[in-house]
Coordinates of C-alpha atoms in Angstrom, one line a residue:
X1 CA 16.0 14.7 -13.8
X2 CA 16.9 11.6 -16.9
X3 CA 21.0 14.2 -16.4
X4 CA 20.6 12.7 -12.5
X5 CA 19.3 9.6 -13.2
X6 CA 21.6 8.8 -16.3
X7 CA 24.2 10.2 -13.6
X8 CA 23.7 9.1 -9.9
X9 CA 25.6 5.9 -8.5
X10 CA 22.2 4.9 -6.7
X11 CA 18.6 6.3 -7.3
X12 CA 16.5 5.9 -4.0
X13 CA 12.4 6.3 -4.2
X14 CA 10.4 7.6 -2.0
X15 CA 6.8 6.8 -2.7
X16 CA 3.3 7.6 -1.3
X17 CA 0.1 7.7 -1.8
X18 CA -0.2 10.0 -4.7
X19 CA 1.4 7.7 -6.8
X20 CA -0.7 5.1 -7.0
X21 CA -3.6 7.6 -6.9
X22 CA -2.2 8.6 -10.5
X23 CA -1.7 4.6 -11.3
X24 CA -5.6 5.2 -11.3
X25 CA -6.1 3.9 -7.6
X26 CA -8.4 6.5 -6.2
X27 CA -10.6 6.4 -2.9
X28 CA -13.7 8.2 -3.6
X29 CA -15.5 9.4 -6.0
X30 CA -17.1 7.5 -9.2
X31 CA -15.2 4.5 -8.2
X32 CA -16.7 4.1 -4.6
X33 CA -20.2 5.0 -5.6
X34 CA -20.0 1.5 -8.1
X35 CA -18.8 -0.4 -5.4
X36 CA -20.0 0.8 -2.2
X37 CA -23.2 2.9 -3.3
X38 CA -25.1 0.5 -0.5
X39 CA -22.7 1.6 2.2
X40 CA -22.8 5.8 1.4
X41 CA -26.8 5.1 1.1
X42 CA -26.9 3.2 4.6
X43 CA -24.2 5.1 6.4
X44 CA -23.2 8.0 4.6
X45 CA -19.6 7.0 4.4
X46 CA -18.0 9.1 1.6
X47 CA -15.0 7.6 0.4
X48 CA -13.3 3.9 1.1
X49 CA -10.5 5.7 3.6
X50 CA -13.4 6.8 5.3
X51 CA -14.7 3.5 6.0
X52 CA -11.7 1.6 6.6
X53 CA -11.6 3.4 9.6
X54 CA -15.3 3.9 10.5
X55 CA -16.8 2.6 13.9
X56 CA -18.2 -0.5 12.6
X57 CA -20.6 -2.5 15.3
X58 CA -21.1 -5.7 13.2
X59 CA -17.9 -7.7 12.5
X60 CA -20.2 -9.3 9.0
X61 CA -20.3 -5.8 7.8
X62 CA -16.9 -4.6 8.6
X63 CA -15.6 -7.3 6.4
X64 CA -18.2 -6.8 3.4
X65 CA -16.6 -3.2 3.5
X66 CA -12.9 -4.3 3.8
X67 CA -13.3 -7.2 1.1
X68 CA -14.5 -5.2 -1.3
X69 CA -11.8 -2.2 -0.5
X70 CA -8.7 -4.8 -0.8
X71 CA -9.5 -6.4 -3.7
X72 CA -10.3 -3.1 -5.8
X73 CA -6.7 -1.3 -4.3
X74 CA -4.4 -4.7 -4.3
X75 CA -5.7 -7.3 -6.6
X76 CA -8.0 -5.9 -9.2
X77 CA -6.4 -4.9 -12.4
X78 CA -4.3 -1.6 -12.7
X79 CA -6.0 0.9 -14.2
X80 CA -3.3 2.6 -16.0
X81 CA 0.4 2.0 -16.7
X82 CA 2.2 4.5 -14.5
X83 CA 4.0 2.0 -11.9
X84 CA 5.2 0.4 -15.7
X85 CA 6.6 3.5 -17.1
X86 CA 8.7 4.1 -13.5
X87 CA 10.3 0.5 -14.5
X88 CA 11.6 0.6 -17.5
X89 CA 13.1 4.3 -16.2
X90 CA 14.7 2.1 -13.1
X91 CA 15.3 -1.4 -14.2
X92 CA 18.8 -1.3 -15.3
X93 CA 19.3 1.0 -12.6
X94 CA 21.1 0.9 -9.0
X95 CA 17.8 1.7 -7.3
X96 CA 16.1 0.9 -4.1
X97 CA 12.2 1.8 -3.3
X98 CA 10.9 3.0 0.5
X99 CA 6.6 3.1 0.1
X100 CA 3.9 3.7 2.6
X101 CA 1.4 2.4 0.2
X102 CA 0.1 -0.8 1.0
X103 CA -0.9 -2.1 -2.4
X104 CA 1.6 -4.3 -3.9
X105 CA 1.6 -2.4 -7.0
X106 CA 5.4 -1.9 -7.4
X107 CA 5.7 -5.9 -7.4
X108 CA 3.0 -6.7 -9.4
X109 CA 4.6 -4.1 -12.3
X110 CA 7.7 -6.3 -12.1
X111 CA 9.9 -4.1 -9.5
X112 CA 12.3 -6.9 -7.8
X113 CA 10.8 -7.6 -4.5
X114 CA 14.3 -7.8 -3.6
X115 CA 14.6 -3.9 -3.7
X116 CA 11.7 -2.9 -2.4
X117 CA 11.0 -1.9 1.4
X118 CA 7.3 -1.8 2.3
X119 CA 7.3 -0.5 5.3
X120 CA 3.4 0.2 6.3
X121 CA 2.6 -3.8 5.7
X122 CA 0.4 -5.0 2.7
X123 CA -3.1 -5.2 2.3
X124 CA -3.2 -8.5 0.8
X125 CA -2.2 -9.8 3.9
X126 CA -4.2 -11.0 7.2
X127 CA -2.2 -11.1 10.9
X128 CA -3.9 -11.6 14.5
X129 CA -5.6 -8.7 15.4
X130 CA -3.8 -9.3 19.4
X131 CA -1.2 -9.7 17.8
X132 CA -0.6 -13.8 19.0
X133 CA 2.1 -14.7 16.9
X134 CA 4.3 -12.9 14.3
X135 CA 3.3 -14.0 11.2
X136 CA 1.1 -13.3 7.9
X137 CA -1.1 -14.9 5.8
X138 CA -2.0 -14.3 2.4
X139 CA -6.0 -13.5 2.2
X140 CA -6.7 -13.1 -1.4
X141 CA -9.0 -16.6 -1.4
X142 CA -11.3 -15.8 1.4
X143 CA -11.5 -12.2 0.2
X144 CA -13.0 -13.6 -3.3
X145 CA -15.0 -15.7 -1.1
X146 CA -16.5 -12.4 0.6
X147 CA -17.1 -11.0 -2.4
X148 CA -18.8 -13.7 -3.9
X149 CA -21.0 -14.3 -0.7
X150 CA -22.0 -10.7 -1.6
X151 CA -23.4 -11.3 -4.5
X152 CA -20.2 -9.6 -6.9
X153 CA -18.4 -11.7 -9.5
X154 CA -15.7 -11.4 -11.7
X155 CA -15.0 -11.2 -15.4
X156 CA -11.8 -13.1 -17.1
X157 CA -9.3 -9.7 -16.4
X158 CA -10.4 -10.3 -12.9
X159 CA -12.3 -6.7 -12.6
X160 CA -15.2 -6.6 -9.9
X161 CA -18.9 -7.6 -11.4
X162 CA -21.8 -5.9 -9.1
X163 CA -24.7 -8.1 -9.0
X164 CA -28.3 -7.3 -8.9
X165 CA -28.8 -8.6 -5.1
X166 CA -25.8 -7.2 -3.3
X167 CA -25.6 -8.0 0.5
X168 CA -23.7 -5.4 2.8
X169 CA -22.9 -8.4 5.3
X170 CA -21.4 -11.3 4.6
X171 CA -21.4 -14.9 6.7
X172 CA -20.1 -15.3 10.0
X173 CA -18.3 -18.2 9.1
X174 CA -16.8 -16.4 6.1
X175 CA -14.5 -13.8 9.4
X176 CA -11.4 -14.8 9.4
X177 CA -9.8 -16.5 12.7
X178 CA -6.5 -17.0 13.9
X179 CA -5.1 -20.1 13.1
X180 CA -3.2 -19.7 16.6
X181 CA -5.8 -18.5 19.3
X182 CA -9.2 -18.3 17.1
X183 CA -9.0 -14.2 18.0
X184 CA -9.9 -11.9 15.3
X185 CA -7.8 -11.2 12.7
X186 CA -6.9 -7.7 10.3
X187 CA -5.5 -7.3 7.7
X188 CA -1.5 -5.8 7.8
X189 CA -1.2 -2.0 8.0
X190 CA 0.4 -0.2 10.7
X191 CA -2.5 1.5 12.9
X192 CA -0.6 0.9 16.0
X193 CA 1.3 -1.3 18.4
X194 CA -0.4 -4.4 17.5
X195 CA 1.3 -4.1 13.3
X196 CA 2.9 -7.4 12.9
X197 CA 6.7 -7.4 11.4
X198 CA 6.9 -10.6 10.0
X199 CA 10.7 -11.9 9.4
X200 CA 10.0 -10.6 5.6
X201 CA 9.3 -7.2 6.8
X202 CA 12.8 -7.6 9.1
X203 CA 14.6 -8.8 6.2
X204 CA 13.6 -5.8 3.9
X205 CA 14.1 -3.6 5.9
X206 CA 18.2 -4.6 6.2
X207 CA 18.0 -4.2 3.0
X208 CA 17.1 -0.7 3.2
X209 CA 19.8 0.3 6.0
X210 CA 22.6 -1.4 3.6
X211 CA 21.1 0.8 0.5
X212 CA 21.5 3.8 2.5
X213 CA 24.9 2.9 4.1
X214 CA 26.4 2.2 1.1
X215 CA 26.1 5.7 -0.1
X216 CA 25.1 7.8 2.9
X217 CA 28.3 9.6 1.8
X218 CA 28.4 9.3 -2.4
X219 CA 26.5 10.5 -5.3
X220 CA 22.6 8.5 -4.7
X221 CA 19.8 10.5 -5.8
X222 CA 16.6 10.6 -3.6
X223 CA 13.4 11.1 -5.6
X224 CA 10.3 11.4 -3.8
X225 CA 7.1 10.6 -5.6
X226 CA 3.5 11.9 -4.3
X227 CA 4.4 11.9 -0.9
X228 CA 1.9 13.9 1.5
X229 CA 2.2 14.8 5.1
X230 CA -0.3 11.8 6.7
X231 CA 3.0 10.0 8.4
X232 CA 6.0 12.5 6.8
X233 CA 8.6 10.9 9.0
X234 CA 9.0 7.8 7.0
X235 CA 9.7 9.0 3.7
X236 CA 9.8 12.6 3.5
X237 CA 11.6 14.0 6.5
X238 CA 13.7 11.1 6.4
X239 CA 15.3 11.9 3.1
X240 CA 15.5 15.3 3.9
X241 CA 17.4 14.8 7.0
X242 CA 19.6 12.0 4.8
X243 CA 20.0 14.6 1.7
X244 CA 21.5 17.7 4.4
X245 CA 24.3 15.1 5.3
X246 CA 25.2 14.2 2.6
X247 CA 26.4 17.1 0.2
X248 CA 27.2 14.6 -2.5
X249 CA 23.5 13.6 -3.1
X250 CA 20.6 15.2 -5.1
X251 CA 17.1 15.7 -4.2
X252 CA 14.0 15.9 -6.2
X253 CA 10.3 15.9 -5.4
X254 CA 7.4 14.9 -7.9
X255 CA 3.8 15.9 -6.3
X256 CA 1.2 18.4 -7.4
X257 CA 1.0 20.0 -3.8
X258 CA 3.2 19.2 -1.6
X259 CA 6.7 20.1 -3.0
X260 CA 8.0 21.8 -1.1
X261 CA 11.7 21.6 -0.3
X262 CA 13.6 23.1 3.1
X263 CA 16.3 26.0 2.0
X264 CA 19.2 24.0 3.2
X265 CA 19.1 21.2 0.7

């Protein structure tokens, strides 16, 4: 792997969800019991995947949920240095990233944004539920706000601080609204038809397309970096397919369990 790094005209990641899990971003476990013991104790919901997509019937708790779930996996500090170490491999580097994960973290460990394709949206963002209008808006204020109204607070790093008094609801005025129609709003992760693709998410994604026409036919390296089979079209068919065209190209997968590569490449 450093032979096709050192080596390779371009290096293009792959990378999913297990790599942030080992950036110390994990959904469950002793993590979720801190934060959201009152939610397991009240509805039994086991991890914070779990209730992202639970069938909430009060929008006041839905958010309580969600606050607390985006600021732990996109704005509290990073637990450990992993996302680091793959930039100082990279930097000086012809490299271009492809992620499903929704957490920022490549940015935030100094990747340039530049080079970076996020194509499942960003959870530190809030678009029209309809959707109205295509645009984003940054919610890291009103999600402190949330989280405050709570009764959490936060220490100078900026880690989470459960109170004695925590609320699993916060204030109706507190749910964010359109700007546009005064609809409900979500944050940005494709669930459906209703994702909005912002001109950002247009513009990196031409980025991509020129990255992988540029050397659809030369020496790039695909690495793909804990990449599971929840939506394997994006990242891990896809290079697959692009690897079997191109017999100038290399392939390598980093995953505990799922590593497995087709015969033909």
């Amino acid at each position: 792997l450093i032979s096709y790094i050192s080596t390779s005209k371009a290096i293009l990641i792959g990378a999913g969800a297990g790599l942030s899990v080992s950036a110390g971003f994990n959904l469950s476990g002793e993590k979720f019991q801190k934060y959201f013991f009152d939610f397991q104790k009240k509805y039994n919901i086991t991890d914070m995947y779990e209730g992202s997509f639970y069938s909430w019937t009060k929008a006041t708790e839905f958010w309580a949920f969600m606050s607390r779930n985006i600021y732990l996996n996109r704005f509290s500090p990073i637990p450990k240095n992993t996302y680091n170490i793959l930039y100082e491999i990279l930097k000086d580097k012809n490299y271009f990233i492809l992620t499903t994960n929704v957490d920022h973290l490549f940015q935030r460990a100094g990747f340039d944004k530049n080079r970076l394709y996020y194509m499942q949206g960003d959870m530190g963002l809030l678009q029209c539920k309809k959707p109205c209008h295509n645009k984003n808006y940054e919610n890291y204020n009103i999600i402190k706000e949330m989280l405050i109204a709570q009764g959490f607070s936060f220490d100078e790093k900026g880690e989470l601080i459960v109170g004695n008094n925590i609320k699993t609801e916060i204030n109706e005025n507190l749910i964010p609204k359109c700007p546009i129609c005064e609809g409900e709003m979500e944050f940005n992760l494709r669930g459906g038809y209703n994702f909005v693709q912002d001109d950002g998410w247009y513009e990196h994604r031409k980025l991509y397309s020129d990255f992988i026409d540029k050397y659809k036919n030369d020496g790039i390296l695909y690495i793909e970096i804990g990449v599971g089979y929840d939506t394997p079209s994006i990242i891990k068919y896809n290079f697959f397919g692009q690897v079997s065209a191109n017999e100038k190209s290399k392939f390598v997968t980093i995953n505990l369990e799922k590593s497995e590569i087709p015969e033909n490449i």
